[in-house]
Amino acid sequence: MRNIQLTTNNKMYHVGLLFLAIVFASFNTAAEVSQSKSNLFDVTVIGQGSPIILIPGLMSDGSVWQHIAKELSDKHQVHSISIAGFAGTPPVDNFSLEQVKEQLINYITINKLKKPSVIGHSLGGFMGFLLASSTPDLIGKLISVDGLPFIAPVFTRTNDSTVQSMASQAQYIRNMYQNMTPQQVAAQTQQGIFIQAKSQAAQQKIVQMALASDPKTVGESIYYLMSHDLRSQVENIKSPVLLIGASGAFTQTSQQQQVEVLYKQQLDSITKAQLIMTTQDRHFIMLDNPTWLLKQINDFLEG
């Protein structure tokens, strides 16, 4: 392990999660400076200053970042991504997260964004690790909100998991979503909603985003996450990395400690990595506790 700093916040510890796979309602239009579209994602841009790219998670759109984006736009130019097929953003044929990555790289290059910071939630955190490790000279600081370089250990609870050991499960999930309706996806999300967020309003938002998501796109995305292990690749990352993990969905201290160790291990090969765990919040930290999350983000960006 190389220079991993582990920060704990006892006051904010007791609610969170580590469920990454199954799981901006409106911006102030006066602050919006531009809006553009890519084949695989929509982008809303607000504010001025150093660039930040916000990437949501599975079955989410940019609205999950609404509060965070508005606050960050006081000092930064915030580019909020909504990926095709998630939460009402129109799906596309032959969807691929690999192509999403390539189009994000093109977006950064074409718009001449100088070392943008990337903040991603869940799948968006994985995408941040993917961007920063494949194009380390292009990406600035990286913040992952409850997203890991490899998702499989979320299910197995061990970092001994490999792409090969998860191959059959990945294919099963892919096939399952091929035959699901949006209503079935929403019902499945509802069954595990306590893992995702605390408040009823946040839970309802998450279920509604799932209902508005394209099942095939969801299945392809989970398959990609389970079939791509970035743990050996993230050593290429040159910029500082902050992983903010949530373990509040677990009620036992031993389980929360296990999550913390699992997260920490996935940062082992990154030169400048910091881990902050909260046991006070669940997977959608930005919905559970936006004020606390914003403080962690600002402290890291300004540090």
Short mmCIF file of C-alpha atoms in Angstrom, two decimals:
data_model
loop_
_atom_site.label_atom_id
_atom_site.label_comp_id
_atom_site.label_asym_id
_atom_site.label_seq_id
_atom_site.Cartn_x
_atom_site.Cartn_y
_atom_site.Cartn_z
CA MET A 1 0.00 0.00 0.00
CA ARG A 2 1.31 3.44 -0.96
CA ASN A 3 0.39 6.54 1.02
CA ILE A 4 -3.24 5.70 1.65
CA GLN A 5 -4.70 8.02 4.26
CA LEU A 6 -7.65 6.65 6.19
CA THR A 7 -9.95 9.27 7.69
CA THR A 8 -12.86 8.40 9.91
CA ASN A 9 -15.67 10.62 11.10
CA ASN A 10 -17.11 9.22 14.29
CA LYS A 11 -19.92 11.76 14.48
CA MET A 12 -21.06 10.93 10.98
CA TYR A 13 -20.74 7.18 11.36
CA HIS A 14 -23.71 4.99 11.28
CA VAL A 15 -25.60 4.74 8.07
CA GLY A 16 -24.34 4.04 4.56
CA LEU A 17 -23.78 1.30 2.15
CA LEU A 18 -21.77 -0.43 -0.24
CA PHE A 19 -24.23 -1.65 -2.77
CA LEU A 20 -23.10 -0.30 -6.09
CA ALA A 21 -25.01 -2.08 -8.78
CA ILE A 22 -28.58 -2.82 -7.95
CA VAL A 23 -28.87 -0.48 -7.43
CA PHE A 24 -30.41 17.55 -11.59
CA ALA A 25 -34.16 18.09 -11.15
CA SER A 26 -34.01 21.67 -12.42
CA PHE A 27 -30.98 23.89 -12.18
CA ASN A 28 -31.28 27.62 -11.77
CA THR A 29 -31.68 28.46 -15.45
CA ALA A 30 -30.19 31.90 -14.91
CA ALA A 31 -26.93 30.23 -13.86
CA GLU A 32 -26.91 27.80 -16.78
CA VAL A 33 -24.33 28.78 -19.33
CA SER A 34 -24.70 26.03 -21.90
CA GLN A 35 -26.21 22.68 -22.68
CA SER A 36 -24.86 20.15 -25.12
CA LYS A 37 -25.51 16.59 -26.11
CA SER A 38 -23.45 13.53 -26.97
CA ASN A 39 -24.73 10.26 -28.41
CA LEU A 40 -24.37 8.54 -25.07
CA PHE A 41 -24.95 11.30 -22.55
CA ASP A 42 -26.50 14.71 -22.05
CA VAL A 43 -24.50 17.48 -20.37
CA THR A 44 -25.74 20.48 -18.42
CA VAL A 45 -23.13 23.15 -17.65
CA ILE A 46 -23.44 25.81 -14.96
CA GLY A 47 -21.02 28.19 -13.24
CA GLN A 48 -17.58 29.48 -14.10
CA GLY A 49 -14.10 28.55 -12.95
CA SER A 50 -12.04 25.37 -12.90
CA PRO A 51 -13.98 22.49 -14.50
CA ILE A 52 -15.68 19.68 -12.62
CA ILE A 53 -17.44 16.71 -14.24
CA LEU A 54 -20.24 15.06 -12.23
CA ILE A 55 -21.16 11.50 -13.21
CA PRO A 56 -24.20 9.79 -11.65
CA GLY A 57 -24.58 6.12 -10.86
CA LEU A 58 -26.60 3.23 -12.25
CA MET A 59 -30.20 4.21 -13.13
CA SER A 60 -29.53 7.80 -12.03
CA ASP A 61 -29.30 11.07 -13.90
CA GLY A 62 -27.67 14.42 -13.16
CA SER A 63 -30.52 15.42 -10.85
CA VAL A 64 -28.96 13.47 -7.98
CA TRP A 65 -26.19 16.11 -7.97
CA GLN A 66 -28.57 19.11 -7.96
CA HIS A 67 -27.61 20.54 -4.56
CA ILE A 68 -23.93 19.69 -4.91
CA ALA A 69 -23.72 21.12 -8.43
CA LYS A 70 -25.40 24.38 -7.48
CA GLU A 71 -23.02 24.93 -4.57
CA LEU A 72 -19.92 23.99 -6.56
CA SER A 73 -20.92 26.33 -9.40
CA ASP A 74 -20.04 29.34 -7.23
CA LYS A 75 -16.36 28.60 -7.86
CA HIS A 76 -16.34 26.04 -10.65
CA GLN A 77 -17.73 25.32 -14.08
CA VAL A 78 -19.81 22.22 -13.39
CA HIS A 79 -20.54 19.73 -16.17
CA SER A 80 -23.33 17.38 -15.07
CA ILE A 81 -23.65 14.16 -17.05
CA SER A 82 -26.82 12.14 -17.66
CA ILE A 83 -26.06 8.81 -19.31
CA ALA A 84 -28.30 7.41 -22.04
CA GLY A 85 -30.86 4.89 -20.83
CA PHE A 86 -30.85 5.98 -17.21
CA ALA A 87 -33.64 7.86 -15.42
CA GLY A 88 -35.46 9.07 -18.51
CA THR A 89 -32.47 10.01 -20.64
CA PRO A 90 -33.33 8.33 -23.99
CA PRO A 91 -31.60 4.97 -24.54
CA VAL A 92 -29.46 4.15 -27.56
CA ASP A 93 -28.85 0.94 -29.48
CA ASN A 94 -25.69 -1.04 -28.80
CA PHE A 95 -25.01 0.83 -25.55
CA SER A 96 -21.53 0.42 -24.07
CA LEU A 97 -19.85 1.98 -21.06
CA GLU A 98 -16.60 1.69 -23.01
CA GLN A 99 -18.07 4.06 -25.58
CA VAL A 100 -19.31 6.34 -22.81
CA LYS A 101 -15.71 6.55 -21.60
CA GLU A 102 -14.44 7.37 -25.10
CA GLN A 103 -17.09 10.06 -25.61
CA LEU A 104 -16.27 11.60 -22.23
CA ILE A 105 -12.61 11.79 -23.27
CA ASN A 106 -13.68 13.44 -26.55
CA TYR A 107 -15.93 15.85 -24.64
CA ILE A 108 -13.04 16.91 -22.39
CA THR A 109 -10.72 17.33 -25.37
CA ILE A 110 -13.13 19.16 -27.69
CA ASN A 111 -14.23 21.56 -24.95
CA LYS A 112 -10.60 22.09 -23.89
CA LEU A 113 -11.29 21.30 -20.25
CA LYS A 114 -7.95 21.59 -18.47
CA LYS A 115 -7.45 18.73 -15.99
CA PRO A 116 -11.09 18.62 -14.89
CA SER A 117 -11.86 17.17 -11.50
CA VAL A 118 -14.18 14.18 -11.78
CA ILE A 119 -16.78 13.37 -9.12
CA GLY A 120 -18.69 10.15 -9.66
CA HIS A 121 -21.26 8.20 -7.68
CA SER A 122 -21.31 4.39 -7.74
CA LEU A 123 -21.05 3.51 -11.46
CA GLY A 124 -19.93 7.12 -11.93
CA GLY A 125 -17.13 6.51 -9.44
CA PHE A 126 -16.03 3.49 -11.45
CA MET A 127 -16.10 5.66 -14.58
CA GLY A 128 -13.91 8.18 -12.78
CA PHE A 129 -11.35 5.47 -11.99
CA LEU A 130 -11.56 4.29 -15.61
CA LEU A 131 -10.96 7.79 -17.01
CA ALA A 132 -8.16 8.66 -14.58
CA SER A 133 -6.31 5.38 -15.10
CA SER A 134 -6.63 5.21 -18.90
CA THR A 135 -5.88 8.92 -19.50
CA PRO A 136 -3.94 9.99 -16.38
CA ASP A 137 -2.63 13.21 -17.95
CA LEU A 138 -6.14 14.35 -18.88
CA ILE A 139 -7.91 14.08 -15.52
CA GLY A 140 -7.41 16.19 -12.39
CA LYS A 141 -8.53 15.24 -8.92
CA LEU A 142 -10.88 12.27 -8.62
CA ILE A 143 -13.63 11.83 -6.04
CA SER A 144 -15.57 8.58 -5.99
CA VAL A 145 -18.72 8.51 -3.89
CA ASP A 146 -19.29 4.88 -2.92
CA GLY A 147 -17.86 3.57 -6.20
CA LEU A 148 -14.96 1.13 -6.57
CA PRO A 149 -12.45 0.04 -9.22
CA PHE A 150 -14.08 -3.43 -9.16
CA ILE A 151 -17.67 -4.03 -8.19
CA ALA A 152 -17.66 -7.79 -7.61
CA PRO A 153 -16.33 -7.65 -4.02
CA VAL A 154 -19.48 -5.70 -3.12
CA PHE A 155 -21.39 -8.93 -3.61
CA THR A 156 -18.79 -11.47 -2.46
CA ARG A 157 -17.41 -9.38 0.43
CA THR A 158 -13.87 -10.34 -0.53
CA ASN A 159 -11.27 -8.76 -2.81
CA ASP A 160 -10.20 -12.24 -3.87
CA SER A 161 -12.99 -12.12 -6.46
CA THR A 162 -11.95 -11.99 -10.11
CA VAL A 163 -13.62 -11.33 -13.43
CA GLN A 164 -13.36 -15.03 -14.17
CA SER A 165 -15.00 -16.09 -10.92
CA MET A 166 -17.91 -13.70 -11.55
CA ALA A 167 -18.39 -14.46 -15.26
CA SER A 168 -21.45 -16.67 -14.95
CA GLN A 169 -23.17 -14.30 -12.51
CA ALA A 170 -22.43 -11.35 -14.80
CA GLN A 171 -23.96 -13.11 -17.79
CA TYR A 172 -26.98 -14.20 -15.73
CA ILE A 173 -27.70 -10.62 -14.65
CA ARG A 174 -27.26 -9.36 -18.21
CA ASN A 175 -29.76 -11.90 -19.53
CA MET A 176 -32.21 -11.25 -16.69
CA TYR A 177 -32.42 -7.54 -17.45
CA GLN A 178 -32.92 -8.25 -21.15
CA ASN A 179 -36.34 -9.67 -20.28
CA MET A 180 -37.42 -7.25 -17.57
CA THR A 181 -39.90 -4.40 -17.86
CA PRO A 182 -39.24 -0.97 -16.32
CA GLN A 183 -41.92 -1.79 -13.76
CA GLN A 184 -40.04 -4.93 -12.74
CA VAL A 185 -36.80 -2.98 -12.46
CA ALA A 186 -38.54 -0.45 -10.21
CA ALA A 187 -40.08 -3.21 -8.08
CA GLN A 188 -36.70 -4.86 -7.65
CA THR A 189 -35.16 -1.53 -6.65
CA GLN A 190 -37.97 -0.99 -4.15
CA GLN A 191 -37.19 -4.31 -2.45
CA GLY A 192 -33.68 -3.16 -1.53
CA ILE A 193 -34.41 0.54 -1.14
CA PHE A 194 -33.35 0.65 2.52
CA ILE A 195 -29.81 0.04 1.32
CA GLN A 196 -29.88 3.05 -0.96
CA ALA A 197 -31.10 5.98 1.16
CA LYS A 198 -32.76 6.86 4.48
CA SER A 199 -35.51 9.38 3.76
CA GLN A 200 -38.78 8.46 2.08
CA ALA A 201 -38.37 11.31 -0.42
CA ALA A 202 -34.92 10.07 -1.46
CA GLN A 203 -36.17 6.50 -1.70
CA GLN A 204 -39.08 7.53 -3.90
CA LYS A 205 -36.74 9.46 -6.18
CA ILE A 206 -34.49 6.42 -6.58
CA VAL A 207 -37.40 4.14 -7.44
CA GLN A 208 -38.78 6.66 -9.94
CA MET A 209 -35.38 6.91 -11.63
CA ALA A 210 -35.29 3.11 -11.87
CA LEU A 211 -38.79 3.09 -13.40
CA ALA A 212 -37.62 5.59 -16.04
CA SER A 213 -34.51 3.54 -16.91
CA ASP A 214 -34.08 1.18 -19.84
CA PRO A 215 -33.69 -2.40 -18.52
CA LYS A 216 -31.38 -3.51 -21.32
CA THR A 217 -29.04 -0.57 -20.69
CA VAL A 218 -29.04 -1.38 -16.98
CA GLY A 219 -28.17 -5.02 -17.63
CA GLU A 220 -25.37 -4.13 -20.06
CA SER A 221 -23.94 -1.68 -17.51
CA ILE A 222 -23.93 -4.18 -14.65
CA TYR A 223 -22.35 -6.76 -16.94
CA TYR A 224 -19.59 -4.30 -17.85
CA LEU A 225 -18.94 -3.43 -14.21
CA MET A 226 -18.67 -7.10 -13.25
CA SER A 227 -16.47 -7.87 -16.26
CA HIS A 228 -13.91 -5.09 -15.78
CA ASP A 229 -11.46 -5.07 -12.89
CA LEU A 230 -9.47 -1.83 -12.65
CA ARG A 231 -7.55 -2.72 -9.47
CA SER A 232 -4.29 -3.33 -11.34
CA GLN A 233 -4.90 -0.41 -13.71
CA VAL A 234 -5.53 2.33 -11.14
CA GLU A 235 -1.83 2.44 -10.29
CA ASN A 236 -1.57 4.61 -13.43
CA ILE A 237 -3.53 7.41 -11.76
CA LYS A 238 -1.33 10.44 -11.13
CA SER A 239 -3.79 12.83 -9.48
CA PRO A 240 -5.03 12.71 -5.88
CA VAL A 241 -7.96 10.38 -5.27
CA LEU A 242 -10.66 10.54 -2.59
CA LEU A 243 -12.97 7.60 -2.03
CA ILE A 244 -15.97 8.38 0.17
CA GLY A 245 -17.58 5.15 1.29
CA ALA A 246 -20.86 4.53 3.06
CA SER A 247 -21.53 1.62 5.38
CA GLY A 248 -24.64 2.79 7.23
CA ALA A 249 -26.91 0.12 5.79
CA PHE A 250 -25.02 -2.33 8.01
CA THR A 251 -26.05 -2.37 11.64
CA GLN A 252 -23.13 -4.36 13.05
CA THR A 253 -19.77 -2.73 13.71
CA SER A 254 -17.96 -5.81 12.40
CA GLN A 255 -19.76 -5.50 9.06
CA GLN A 256 -18.91 -1.80 8.81
CA GLN A 257 -15.28 -2.56 9.55
CA GLN A 258 -15.28 -5.26 6.87
CA VAL A 259 -16.57 -2.74 4.32
CA GLU A 260 -13.87 -0.26 5.33
CA VAL A 261 -11.11 -2.84 4.85
CA LEU A 262 -12.55 -3.91 1.49
CA TYR A 263 -12.62 -0.32 0.24
CA LYS A 264 -9.15 0.42 1.54
CA GLN A 265 -7.69 -2.61 -0.22
CA GLN A 266 -8.98 -1.41 -3.58
CA LEU A 267 -6.91 1.76 -3.21
CA ASP A 268 -3.67 -0.06 -2.43
CA SER A 269 -1.90 0.63 -5.74
CA ILE A 270 -2.85 4.32 -6.01
CA THR A 271 0.00 6.63 -5.01
CA LYS A 272 -2.10 9.48 -3.59
CA ALA A 273 -5.33 8.02 -2.23
CA GLN A 274 -7.50 8.95 0.72
CA LEU A 275 -10.47 7.05 2.16
CA ILE A 276 -13.25 8.59 4.22
CA MET A 277 -15.95 6.28 5.54
CA THR A 278 -19.30 7.37 6.89
CA THR A 279 -21.48 5.03 8.88
CA GLN A 280 -24.17 7.71 9.07
CA ASP A 281 -25.27 7.54 5.44
CA ARG A 282 -26.27 5.03 2.84
CA HIS A 283 -25.32 4.57 -0.80
CA PHE A 284 -26.84 7.85 -2.08
CA ILE A 285 -24.81 10.04 0.27
CA MET A 286 -25.65 13.13 -1.78
CA LEU A 287 -29.33 12.58 -0.98
CA ASP A 288 -28.84 11.46 2.64
CA ASN A 289 -26.35 14.09 3.75
CA PRO A 290 -25.49 16.67 1.04
CA THR A 291 -24.06 19.24 3.48
CA TRP A 292 -21.52 16.81 4.92
CA LEU A 293 -20.65 15.43 1.48
CA LEU A 294 -20.15 18.92 0.07
CA LYS A 295 -17.72 19.71 2.88
CA GLN A 296 -15.64 16.60 2.09
CA ILE A 297 -15.63 17.54 -1.59
CA ASN A 298 -14.60 21.17 -1.01
CA ASP A 299 -11.93 20.23 1.53
CA PHE A 300 -10.40 17.79 -0.94
CA LEU A 301 -10.61 20.08 -3.97
CA GLU A 302 -9.09 23.01 -2.06
CA GLY A 303 -6.50 20.95 -0.19
#
